[in-house]
Amino acid sequence: MTIRVLVVEDEPLIADAHREYTERVAGFTVVGVAHSAREALAVLRAEPVDLVLLDLNLPDRHGLEVCRALRAAGSATDVLAVTSARDIAMVRAAVALGVTHYLLKPFTFAAFRDKLAAYARYRAHVQAAGEVAAQHEVDRVFAALRGGPAASLPKGLDAGTLDRVLAALRASVTPLSAAEVAGVTGTSRVTARRYLEHLAETGRVERASRYGGPGRPEVEYVIA
Amino acid sequence: MTIRVLVVEDEPLIADAHREYTERVAGFTVVGVAHSAREALAVLRAEPVDLVLLDLNLPDRHGLEVCRALRAAGSATDVLAVTSARDIAMVRAAVALGVTHYLLKPFTFAAFRDKLAAYARYRAHVQAAGEVAAQHEVDRVFAALRGGPAASLPKGLDAGTLDRVLAALRASVTPLSAAEVAGVTGTSRVTARRYLEHLAETGRVERASRYGGPGRPEVEYVIA
DNA sequence: CCCGCCGGTGAACAGAATGAACGTAACGGT
DNA sequence: ACCGTTACGTTCATTCTGTTCACCGGCGGG
């Protein structure tokens, strides 16, 4: 179940770079490249596309106009906006048109990969179960939309420590509690928990409770 | 700078409740109430609205059709969807149409207030500065958008455990006793009962008694 | 060269969520 | 009416959580 991507970008060189970036991310495949709004809409009418990598600065029309046309036609295709425009009003307009992710040019491959990964997580959520039972399940879907670049970690978190925590989780078949992760990584439980919670917030690990004996249940974490 | 809200809801009683709820939140004011898609669009054409409280189940057209019409007309009005539909595909379609918040009926005032507060925070971000400097500023805007404080449970109850209990009930066709739920969830009968009673108090499950054999009758629970 | 500051860590602590144990309540049978 | 049976509902010890605050090391300014 790979995600079909359409790259929309007028600069041929940049378009090629975007295509290559996308192909480098597992689970994504580029099904077309368009260099104008007109071309983009033609492709979108012709074949199924899951995600549009949409440059907002196009020669014939504004990128958001493509988006608007999509919505008017009843399409629910998801859009990742790519632009060098620093205008907040643009962000707002994009959000209103259902743009789920927004990437400022120029960007590193890491930032790009993070956005695609966030989208993949969101997609997994909305494709999995057909029904939701409670509000917080909906909240979780929306939470999956916000992507956390590894580059700009929240204050108080260190990239190296994060790697160790992730490595510990990957090395274990069974879920691990915060205390167990602390034991493996050599950090304290408090620190391990800090990173595990961050990973849970950004959807990269799942939380569960370990019941059984008396006393408060232990929270266990496993890679999503 | 109060936020102008349009309430769209066909049930007059519910519409009134929504209006009252909205007025109770500081910084929000209701500028209109519509009972159908047609009415809603008329109001939206007539006067400026910042946020639409949109019930998806309308008599003449589906709520998302209102949304689509808005986008086709080029409006960037924000939308908070309110619905009792538990369909994930609906959530996905809503997101694609730029619905920024999604609230499941029935909801408490606290849940409602949280969603409005999250929207107000988002709004403050996109109205403040005219320019953004870096990617992480954009990310922060999206974070404010998605990060609604989840439903606050009474002390002593855990959201994850509540999930498991609900899942167990939903998975069963027949009503389940506290002991049976305990068996499925892996928790003790005491814990299962705690959550089942909470759900019964808040009206999400129904209680009944199971007679037949000797001994005290067993209480059984079923999703309302 | 010293000092204050800031980002990352862990020790200590208040309290939150669980289950074992137990007295009590509600039923059917005699 | 009484008794045996079965589950209820509560209390409380237990264990882990989540937060606060002091520490430590490095960096930049004076």
Short mmCIF file of C-alpha atoms (C1' of nucleotides) in Angstrom, two decimals:
data_model
loop_
_atom_site.label_atom_id
_atom_site.label_comp_id
_atom_site.label_asym_id
_atom_site.label_seq_id
_atom_site.Cartn_x
_atom_site.Cartn_y
_atom_site.Cartn_z
CA MET A 1 0.00 0.00 0.00
CA THR A 2 2.41 2.68 -1.19
CA ILE A 3 1.31 6.28 -1.16
CA ARG A 4 0.98 7.80 -4.62
CA VAL A 5 2.49 11.27 -4.85
CA LEU A 6 2.14 13.98 -7.46
CA VAL A 7 4.94 16.55 -7.53
CA VAL A 8 3.87 20.03 -8.64
CA GLU A 9 6.74 22.49 -9.15
CA ASP A 10 7.57 24.80 -12.03
CA GLU A 11 11.37 24.81 -11.75
CA PRO A 12 12.44 21.59 -13.53
CA LEU A 13 15.55 21.20 -11.39
CA ILE A 14 13.67 21.59 -8.12
CA ALA A 15 10.87 19.34 -9.35
CA ASP A 16 13.42 16.65 -10.01
CA ALA A 17 14.91 17.08 -6.57
CA HIS A 18 11.47 16.73 -4.99
CA ARG A 19 10.79 13.62 -6.99
CA GLU A 20 14.08 12.08 -5.89
CA TYR A 21 13.52 13.04 -2.26
CA THR A 22 10.11 11.42 -2.33
CA GLU A 23 11.34 8.19 -3.86
CA ARG A 24 13.99 7.96 -1.16
CA VAL A 25 11.31 7.69 1.52
CA ALA A 26 10.00 4.14 1.95
CA GLY A 27 6.30 3.74 1.26
CA PHE A 28 6.04 6.67 -1.13
CA THR A 29 6.12 6.62 -4.93
CA VAL A 30 5.88 9.47 -7.42
CA VAL A 31 3.15 8.90 -10.00
CA GLY A 32 3.59 12.19 -11.83
CA VAL A 33 5.34 15.52 -12.08
CA ALA A 34 3.52 18.68 -13.15
CA HIS A 35 5.06 22.07 -13.90
CA SER A 36 1.95 24.20 -13.85
CA ALA A 37 -1.49 24.37 -12.27
CA ARG A 38 -3.11 23.28 -15.50
CA GLU A 39 -0.88 20.24 -15.80
CA ALA A 40 -1.43 19.36 -12.17
CA LEU A 41 -5.20 19.37 -12.51
CA ALA A 42 -4.96 17.28 -15.66
CA VAL A 43 -2.95 14.61 -13.87
CA LEU A 44 -5.29 14.69 -10.89
CA ARG A 45 -8.26 14.09 -13.15
CA ALA A 46 -6.50 11.31 -14.99
CA GLU A 47 -5.22 9.07 -12.21
CA PRO A 48 -5.58 8.41 -8.50
CA VAL A 49 -3.25 10.44 -6.30
CA ASP A 50 -3.02 10.25 -2.52
CA LEU A 51 -0.81 13.22 -1.81
CA VAL A 52 0.10 16.34 -3.78
CA LEU A 53 3.45 18.00 -3.14
CA LEU A 54 2.21 21.41 -4.12
CA ASP A 55 4.45 24.38 -4.81
CA LEU A 56 2.34 27.47 -4.24
CA ASN A 57 4.23 29.63 -6.69
CA LEU A 58 3.17 28.42 -10.14
CA PRO A 59 3.45 30.23 -13.47
CA ASP A 60 -0.20 30.14 -14.51
CA ARG A 61 -2.17 30.20 -11.25
CA HIS A 62 -1.49 30.23 -7.54
CA GLY A 63 -1.00 26.83 -5.94
CA LEU A 64 -3.90 27.35 -3.56
CA GLU A 65 -6.14 27.80 -6.59
CA VAL A 66 -5.29 24.24 -7.54
CA CYS A 67 -6.27 23.26 -4.06
CA ARG A 68 -9.55 25.13 -4.29
CA ALA A 69 -10.36 23.51 -7.61
CA LEU A 70 -9.70 20.12 -6.04
CA ARG A 71 -12.09 20.79 -3.18
CA ALA A 72 -14.75 22.20 -5.47
CA ALA A 73 -14.55 19.00 -7.49
CA GLY A 74 -15.15 16.99 -4.36
CA SER A 75 -11.69 15.46 -4.13
CA ALA A 76 -10.28 14.63 -0.73
CA THR A 77 -6.71 14.32 -1.99
CA ASP A 78 -4.28 15.43 0.68
CA VAL A 79 -1.89 18.30 0.07
CA LEU A 80 1.56 19.14 1.36
CA ALA A 81 2.25 22.77 0.55
CA VAL A 82 5.79 23.71 -0.40
CA THR A 83 6.61 27.39 -0.67
CA SER A 84 9.18 30.06 -0.02
CA ALA A 85 6.48 32.56 0.91
CA ARG A 86 6.85 33.65 4.55
CA ASP A 87 3.34 35.04 4.78
CA ILE A 88 1.27 33.86 7.74
CA ALA A 89 -1.94 34.70 5.95
CA MET A 90 -0.86 32.15 3.40
CA VAL A 91 -0.55 29.50 6.08
CA ARG A 92 -4.02 30.36 7.29
CA ALA A 93 -5.52 30.16 3.82
CA ALA A 94 -3.78 26.86 3.25
CA VAL A 95 -5.17 25.40 6.45
CA ALA A 96 -8.67 26.44 5.49
CA LEU A 97 -8.29 24.57 2.21
CA GLY A 98 -7.36 21.38 3.98
CA VAL A 99 -3.61 21.54 3.50
CA THR A 100 -2.36 19.09 6.09
CA HIS A 101 1.35 19.91 6.02
CA TYR A 102 3.35 22.98 5.14
CA LEU A 103 7.02 23.07 4.29
CA LEU A 104 9.13 26.20 3.82
CA LYS A 105 11.74 26.33 1.07
CA PRO A 106 14.58 25.75 1.23
CA PHE A 107 14.44 22.59 3.29
CA THR A 108 16.76 19.73 4.16
CA PHE A 109 15.99 16.14 3.28
CA ALA A 110 15.50 15.43 6.99
CA ALA A 111 12.77 18.04 7.29
CA PHE A 112 11.13 16.72 4.16
CA ARG A 113 11.26 13.12 5.35
CA ASP A 114 9.72 14.13 8.67
CA LYS A 115 6.76 15.73 6.94
CA LEU A 116 6.16 12.67 4.79
CA ALA A 117 6.48 10.44 7.85
CA ALA A 118 3.93 12.55 9.72
CA TYR A 119 1.57 12.23 6.79
CA ALA A 120 2.07 8.48 6.66
CA ARG A 121 1.16 8.22 10.34
CA TYR A 122 -1.97 10.28 9.81
CA ARG A 123 -2.90 8.11 6.87
CA ALA A 124 -2.47 4.93 8.87
CA HIS A 125 -4.88 6.30 11.44
CA VAL A 126 -7.66 7.23 9.04
CA GLN A 127 -7.36 4.04 7.06
CA ALA A 128 -7.23 1.58 9.92
CA ALA A 129 -10.57 1.34 11.70
CA GLY A 130 -13.85 2.36 10.19
CA GLU A 131 -15.36 3.65 13.38
CA VAL A 132 -14.33 5.86 16.23
CA ALA A 133 -15.92 5.62 19.63
CA ALA A 134 -14.78 8.60 21.61
CA GLN A 135 -13.65 12.14 21.20
CA HIS A 136 -10.11 11.43 22.26
CA GLU A 137 -9.74 9.00 19.38
CA VAL A 138 -10.55 11.83 16.99
CA ASP A 139 -8.12 14.03 18.89
CA ARG A 140 -5.46 11.40 18.34
CA VAL A 141 -6.04 11.53 14.59
CA PHE A 142 -5.58 15.28 14.59
CA ALA A 143 -2.53 14.89 16.80
CA ALA A 144 -1.01 12.55 14.25
CA LEU A 145 -1.14 15.43 11.78
CA ARG A 146 1.40 17.55 13.54
CA GLY A 147 4.82 16.42 12.50
CA GLY A 148 7.93 16.84 14.61
CA PRO A 149 11.17 17.36 12.75
CA ALA A 150 14.05 15.61 14.47
CA ALA A 151 16.11 18.70 13.81
CA SER A 152 14.06 21.06 15.95
CA LEU A 153 13.50 19.02 19.08
CA PRO A 154 11.67 20.64 21.97
CA LYS A 155 13.98 22.27 24.50
CA GLY A 156 15.40 19.92 27.05
CA LEU A 157 15.77 17.05 24.62
CA ASP A 158 18.99 15.83 23.07
CA ALA A 159 19.23 14.12 19.68
CA GLY A 160 21.81 11.62 20.86
CA THR A 161 19.76 10.51 23.83
CA LEU A 162 16.72 10.22 21.61
CA ASP A 163 18.66 7.87 19.37
CA ARG A 164 19.61 5.69 22.31
CA VAL A 165 16.02 5.45 23.47
CA LEU A 166 14.83 4.58 19.97
CA ALA A 167 17.58 2.00 19.63
CA ALA A 168 16.59 0.39 22.92
CA LEU A 169 12.99 0.09 21.79
CA ARG A 170 13.94 -1.32 18.40
CA ALA A 171 16.21 -3.89 19.98
CA SER A 172 13.42 -5.31 22.09
CA VAL A 173 10.66 -7.55 20.78
CA THR A 174 8.38 -6.92 23.73
CA PRO A 175 7.20 -3.50 24.85
CA LEU A 176 9.41 -1.81 27.43
CA SER A 177 8.52 0.27 30.46
CA ALA A 178 10.22 3.58 31.13
CA ALA A 179 12.28 1.98 33.89
CA GLU A 180 13.41 -0.82 31.56
CA VAL A 181 14.42 1.62 28.85
CA ALA A 182 16.33 3.53 31.50
CA GLY A 183 18.16 0.34 32.44
CA VAL A 184 19.18 -0.37 28.85
CA THR A 185 20.21 3.16 27.94
CA GLY A 186 21.95 3.84 31.21
CA THR A 187 19.90 6.95 31.88
CA SER A 188 17.50 7.61 34.70
CA ARG A 189 13.85 6.68 34.50
CA VAL A 190 12.91 10.36 34.44
CA THR A 191 15.02 11.03 31.36
CA ALA A 192 13.89 7.88 29.58
CA ARG A 193 10.30 8.85 30.26
CA ARG A 194 10.85 12.34 28.87
CA TYR A 195 11.97 10.95 25.52
CA LEU A 196 9.38 8.20 25.44
CA GLU A 197 6.61 10.69 26.02
CA HIS A 198 7.94 12.90 23.28
CA LEU A 199 7.95 9.94 20.92
CA ALA A 200 4.40 9.07 21.94
CA GLU A 201 3.26 12.65 21.33
CA THR A 202 4.69 12.63 17.85
CA GLY A 203 3.17 9.24 17.15
CA ARG A 204 6.38 7.31 16.74
CA VAL A 205 5.73 4.96 19.64
CA GLU A 206 2.52 3.58 21.16
CA ARG A 207 1.70 3.58 24.85
CA ALA A 208 -0.08 0.82 26.74
CA SER A 209 -0.60 -0.19 30.34
CA ARG A 210 0.76 -3.28 31.99
CA TYR A 211 -1.76 -4.61 34.52
CA GLY A 212 -1.62 -7.66 36.73
CA GLY A 213 -0.16 -7.20 40.16
CA PRO A 214 -1.22 -4.77 42.83
CA GLY A 215 -0.03 -1.21 42.64
CA ARG A 216 -0.26 1.35 39.94
CA PRO A 217 0.05 -0.15 36.46
CA GLU A 218 3.25 0.32 34.54
CA VAL A 219 3.20 2.18 31.23
CA GLU A 220 4.91 0.29 28.44
CA TYR A 221 6.07 1.64 25.10
CA VAL A 222 6.49 -0.03 21.73
CA ILE A 223 7.50 1.26 18.31
CA ALA A 224 4.48 2.19 16.22
CA MET B 1 -11.41 41.38 18.76
CA THR B 2 -14.13 38.86 19.52
CA ILE B 3 -14.50 35.86 17.28
CA ARG B 4 -17.76 35.82 15.31
CA VAL B 5 -19.43 32.42 15.30
CA LEU B 6 -22.23 31.03 13.17
CA VAL B 7 -24.09 28.07 14.66
CA VAL B 8 -25.47 25.60 12.12
CA GLU B 9 -27.71 22.88 13.57
CA ASP B 10 -31.14 21.66 12.54
CA GLU B 11 -32.51 20.66 15.95
CA PRO B 12 -33.74 23.96 17.47
CA LEU B 13 -33.07 22.81 21.02
CA ILE B 14 -29.53 21.70 20.29
CA ALA B 15 -28.87 24.84 18.26
CA ASP B 16 -29.87 26.89 21.24
CA ALA B 17 -27.62 24.90 23.51
CA HIS B 18 -24.69 25.45 21.16
CA ARG B 19 -25.41 29.16 21.04
CA GLU B 20 -25.46 29.35 24.79
CA TYR B 21 -22.29 27.30 25.16
CA THR B 22 -20.50 29.58 22.73
CA GLU B 23 -21.60 32.75 24.48
CA ARG B 24 -20.30 31.36 27.75
CA VAL B 25 -16.75 31.26 26.38
CA ALA B 26 -14.97 34.60 26.66
CA GLY B 27 -13.93 36.11 23.34
CA PHE B 28 -16.61 34.40 21.28
CA THR B 29 -19.92 35.80 20.13
CA VAL B 30 -22.70 34.21 18.08
CA VAL B 31 -23.65 36.27 15.05
CA GLY B 32 -26.22 33.89 13.67
CA VAL B 33 -27.98 30.56 13.91
CA ALA B 34 -28.92 28.55 10.83
CA HIS B 35 -31.05 25.41 10.72
CA SER B 36 -30.19 24.20 7.24
CA ALA B 37 -27.39 24.27 4.69
CA ARG B 38 -29.27 26.83 2.60
CA GLU B 39 -29.73 29.16 5.56
CA ALA B 40 -26.11 28.75 6.56
CA LEU B 41 -24.81 29.73 3.14
CA ALA B 42 -27.14 32.71 3.08
CA VAL B 43 -25.78 33.99 6.38
CA LEU B 44 -22.21 33.38 5.28
CA ARG B 45 -22.76 35.45 2.15
CA ALA B 46 -24.45 38.21 4.09
CA GLU B 47 -22.03 38.92 6.92
CA PRO B 48 -18.48 38.24 8.08
CA VAL B 49 -18.05 35.05 10.10
CA ASP B 50 -14.81 33.78 11.61
CA LEU B 51 -15.86 30.33 12.70
CA VAL B 52 -18.71 28.04 11.72
CA LEU B 53 -20.00 25.52 14.25
CA LEU B 54 -21.16 23.09 11.64
CA ASP B 55 -23.42 20.14 12.31
CA LEU B 56 -22.77 17.63 9.55
CA ASN B 57 -26.24 16.14 9.62
CA LEU B 58 -28.49 18.75 8.02
CA PRO B 59 -31.95 18.28 6.52
CA ASP B 60 -31.29 19.58 3.02
CA ARG B 61 -27.62 18.81 2.35
CA HIS B 62 -24.69 17.25 4.13
CA GLY B 63 -22.66 19.61 6.28
CA LEU B 64 -19.49 18.95 4.34
CA GLU B 65 -21.30 20.17 1.23
CA VAL B 66 -21.62 23.53 2.94
CA CYS B 67 -17.92 23.37 3.56
CA ARG B 68 -17.19 22.54 -0.06
CA ALA B 69 -19.35 25.41 -1.26
CA LEU B 70 -17.43 27.73 1.05
CA ARG B 71 -14.08 26.64 -0.34
CA ALA B 72 -15.30 26.84 -3.92
CA ALA B 73 -16.37 30.40 -3.25
CA GLY B 74 -12.89 31.21 -2.02
CA SER B 75 -13.83 31.70 1.59
CA ALA B 76 -11.26 30.89 4.26
CA THR B 77 -13.79 30.79 7.08
CA ASP B 78 -12.77 28.25 9.68
CA VAL B 79 -15.00 25.33 10.52
CA LEU B 80 -15.54 23.29 13.67
CA ALA B 81 -17.42 20.14 12.71
CA VAL B 82 -20.00 18.81 15.17
CA THR B 83 -21.46 15.41 14.50
CA SER B 84 -22.58 12.15 15.99
CA ALA B 85 -21.23 10.19 13.02
CA ARG B 86 -18.49 7.80 14.14
CA ASP B 87 -17.12 7.27 10.67
CA ILE B 88 -13.37 7.74 10.25
CA ALA B 89 -13.77 8.39 6.54
CA MET B 90 -15.86 11.38 7.58
CA VAL B 91 -13.00 12.71 9.68
CA ARG B 92 -10.67 12.31 6.74
CA ALA B 93 -13.02 14.10 4.34
CA ALA B 94 -13.45 16.88 6.87
CA VAL B 95 -9.70 17.34 7.25
CA ALA B 96 -9.30 17.58 3.48
CA LEU B 97 -11.89 20.36 3.39
CA GLY B 98 -9.99 22.38 5.93
CA VAL B 99 -12.08 21.55 8.97
CA THR B 100 -9.78 22.57 11.79
CA HIS B 101 -11.57 20.97 14.74
CA TYR B 102 -13.90 18.03 15.09
CA LEU B 103 -16.22 17.42 18.02
CA LEU B 104 -18.28 14.28 18.58
CA LYS B 105 -21.81 14.55 19.93
CA PRO B 106 -22.75 14.34 22.66
CA PHE B 107 -20.12 16.50 24.33
CA THR B 108 -19.69 18.23 27.65
CA PHE B 109 -19.22 21.94 28.00
CA ALA B 110 -15.62 21.32 29.04
CA ALA B 111 -14.85 19.49 25.81
CA PHE B 112 -16.56 22.23 23.83
CA ARG B 113 -14.66 24.97 25.63
CA ASP B 114 -11.37 23.18 25.00
CA LYS B 115 -12.03 23.09 21.26
CA LEU B 116 -12.89 26.79 21.15
CA ALA B 117 -9.80 27.58 23.21
CA ALA B 118 -7.62 25.59 20.81
CA TYR B 119 -9.13 27.53 17.93
CA ALA B 120 -8.54 30.85 19.69
CA ARG B 121 -4.89 29.94 20.18
CA TYR B 122 -4.52 29.04 16.53
CA ARG B 123 -6.17 32.29 15.56
CA ALA B 124 -3.86 34.32 17.75
CA HIS B 125 -0.91 32.76 15.95
CA VAL B 126 -2.08 33.46 12.42
CA GLN B 127 -3.17 36.98 13.22
CA ALA B 128 -0.12 38.09 15.16
CA ALA B 129 2.86 38.51 12.88
CA GLY B 130 2.63 38.96 9.14
CA GLU B 131 5.80 37.01 8.47
CA VAL B 132 7.32 33.77 9.59
CA ALA B 133 11.05 33.25 9.61
CA ALA B 134 11.58 29.54 9.91
CA GLN B 135 9.96 26.19 9.50
CA HIS B 136 9.55 25.62 13.20
CA GLU B 137 7.33 28.70 13.44
CA VAL B 138 5.00 27.17 10.90
CA ASP B 139 5.16 23.93 12.83
CA ARG B 140 4.12 25.78 15.95
CA VAL B 141 1.06 27.15 14.18
CA PHE B 142 0.03 23.66 13.16
CA ALA B 143 0.72 22.42 16.68
CA ALA B 144 -1.58 25.06 18.13
CA LEU B 145 -4.16 23.88 15.67
CA ARG B 146 -4.09 20.23 16.59
CA GLY B 147 -3.19 20.44 20.25
CA GLY B 148 -6.54 20.52 21.96
CA PRO B 149 -6.48 19.50 25.61
CA ALA B 150 -8.12 16.12 25.75
CA ALA B 151 -11.15 15.27 27.80
CA SER B 152 -10.34 15.60 31.48
CA LEU B 153 -11.23 12.45 33.35
CA PRO B 154 -12.02 12.34 37.04
CA LYS B 155 -9.00 11.60 39.23
CA GLY B 156 -8.24 7.95 39.62
CA LEU B 157 -9.18 7.11 36.05
CA ASP B 158 -6.78 6.60 33.20
CA ALA B 159 -7.59 7.40 29.57
CA GLY B 160 -5.84 4.33 28.23
CA THR B 161 -7.68 2.00 30.56
CA LEU B 162 -10.96 3.64 29.62
CA ASP B 163 -10.12 2.90 26.00
CA ARG B 164 -9.64 -0.76 26.73
CA VAL B 165 -12.91 -1.04 28.62
CA LEU B 166 -14.80 0.66 25.82
CA ALA B 167 -13.12 -1.53 23.24
CA ALA B 168 -14.10 -4.66 25.16
CA LEU B 169 -17.73 -3.58 25.32
CA ARG B 170 -17.80 -2.65 21.67
CA ALA B 171 -16.28 -5.96 20.63
CA SER B 172 -19.02 -7.95 22.33
CA VAL B 173 -22.51 -8.42 20.94
CA THR B 174 -24.00 -9.39 24.30
CA PRO B 175 -23.81 -7.28 27.46
CA LEU B 176 -20.83 -7.99 29.68
CA SER B 177 -20.49 -8.17 33.46
CA ALA B 178 -17.71 -6.37 35.27
CA ALA B 179 -15.89 -9.66 35.79
CA GLU B 180 -16.11 -10.49 32.09
CA VAL B 181 -14.78 -7.09 31.07
CA ALA B 182 -11.97 -7.64 33.55
CA GLY B 183 -11.13 -10.92 31.85
CA VAL B 184 -10.99 -9.33 28.40
CA THR B 185 -9.03 -6.23 29.38
CA GLY B 186 -6.59 -8.00 31.66
CA THR B 187 -7.48 -5.81 34.62
CA SER B 188 -9.11 -6.75 37.88
CA ARG B 189 -12.85 -6.78 38.42
CA VAL B 190 -12.52 -3.79 40.73
CA THR B 191 -10.83 -1.69 38.08
CA ALA B 192 -13.19 -2.76 35.32
CA ARG B 193 -16.13 -1.87 37.55
CA ARG B 194 -14.66 1.55 38.29
CA TYR B 195 -14.60 2.44 34.61
CA LEU B 196 -17.93 0.83 33.82
CA GLU B 197 -19.59 2.81 36.57
CA HIS B 198 -18.01 5.99 35.28
CA LEU B 199 -19.32 5.24 31.81
CA ALA B 200 -22.76 4.52 33.24
CA GLU B 201 -22.72 7.82 35.16
CA THR B 202 -21.86 9.76 32.04
CA GLY B 203 -24.53 7.93 30.06
CA ARG B 204 -22.26 6.15 27.64
CA VAL B 205 -23.22 2.64 28.77
CA GLU B 206 -26.44 1.15 30.14
CA ARG B 207 -26.68 -1.05 33.21
CA ALA B 208 -28.94 -4.07 33.64
CA SER B 209 -29.17 -7.06 35.97
CA ARG B 210 -28.61 -10.65 34.98
CA TYR B 211 -30.89 -13.01 36.98
CA GLY B 212 -31.33 -16.75 36.79
CA GLY B 213 -29.20 -18.81 39.08
CA PRO B 214 -28.88 -18.61 42.81
CA GLY B 215 -26.86 -15.86 44.39
CA ARG B 216 -26.84 -12.15 43.97
CA PRO B 217 -27.65 -11.05 40.40
CA GLU B 218 -24.79 -9.94 38.22
CA VAL B 219 -24.76 -6.41 36.83
CA GLU B 220 -24.20 -6.30 33.09
CA TYR B 221 -23.20 -3.36 30.96
CA VAL B 222 -23.86 -2.56 27.31
CA ILE B 223 -22.99 0.41 25.09
CA ALA B 224 -25.83 2.95 25.01
"C1'" DC C 1 40.22 34.48 33.64
"C1'" DC C 2 36.13 34.43 36.07
"C1'" DC C 3 31.14 34.64 36.15
"C1'" DG C 4 26.44 34.10 34.97
"C1'" DC C 5 23.42 31.59 31.93
"C1'" DC C 6 21.34 27.82 29.61
"C1'" DG C 7 20.43 23.09 28.22
"C1'" DG C 8 20.27 18.49 29.85
"C1'" DT C 9 20.10 15.25 33.72
"C1'" DG C 10 18.65 12.68 37.92
"C1'" DA C 11 17.24 12.43 43.17
"C1'" DA C 12 13.51 13.07 45.84
"C1'" DC C 13 8.64 13.38 46.58
"C1'" DA C 14 3.55 13.89 46.45
"C1'" DG C 15 -0.07 11.43 44.70
"C1'" DA C 16 -2.50 8.46 41.14
"C1'" DA C 17 -4.14 3.96 39.54
"C1'" DT C 18 -4.44 -0.68 40.64
"C1'" DG C 19 -5.89 -5.17 43.02
"C1'" DA C 20 -6.46 -8.19 47.51
"C1'" DA C 21 -9.27 -8.69 51.08
"C1'" DC C 22 -13.57 -8.38 53.33
"C1'" DG C 23 -18.04 -7.21 55.03
"C1'" DT C 24 -22.60 -6.71 52.84
"C1'" DA C 25 -26.53 -7.15 49.67
"C1'" DA C 26 -29.60 -9.66 46.74
"C1'" DC C 27 -31.17 -13.64 44.80
"C1'" DG C 28 -33.28 -18.81 44.54
"C1'" DG C 29 -34.42 -22.87 47.01
"C1'" DT C 30 -36.49 -25.26 50.88
"C1'" DA D 1 -38.89 -17.33 57.06
"C1'" DC D 2 -34.52 -18.98 56.76
"C1'" DC D 3 -30.27 -20.49 54.52
"C1'" DG D 4 -26.76 -21.17 51.18
"C1'" DT D 5 -24.84 -19.00 47.37
"C1'" DT D 6 -22.93 -15.57 44.50
"C1'" DA D 7 -21.61 -11.17 43.32
"C1'" DC D 8 -21.41 -6.40 44.85
"C1'" DG D 9 -19.14 -2.37 46.55
"C1'" DT D 10 -15.58 -0.40 49.70
"C1'" DT D 11 -11.29 0.10 51.97
"C1'" DC D 12 -6.56 0.27 51.96
"C1'" DA D 13 -1.75 -1.34 51.10
"C1'" DT D 14 1.14 -1.31 47.08
"C1'" DT D 15 3.63 0.17 43.18
"C1'" DC D 16 4.68 3.23 39.67
"C1'" DT D 17 3.87 7.78 37.78
"C1'" DG D 18 4.79 12.55 36.77
"C1'" DT D 19 6.73 16.83 38.54
"C1'" DT D 20 9.78 19.75 40.85
"C1'" DC D 21 14.14 21.34 41.88
"C1'" DA D 22 19.04 21.20 42.52
"C1'" DC D 23 23.21 19.96 40.09
"C1'" DC D 24 26.70 19.74 36.43
"C1'" DG D 25 29.17 20.99 32.30
"C1'" DG D 26 29.90 24.05 28.50
"C1'" DC D 27 29.65 28.57 26.28
"C1'" DG D 28 29.70 33.42 25.63
"C1'" DG D 29 30.32 38.01 27.56
"C1'" DG D 30 32.66 41.12 30.61
#
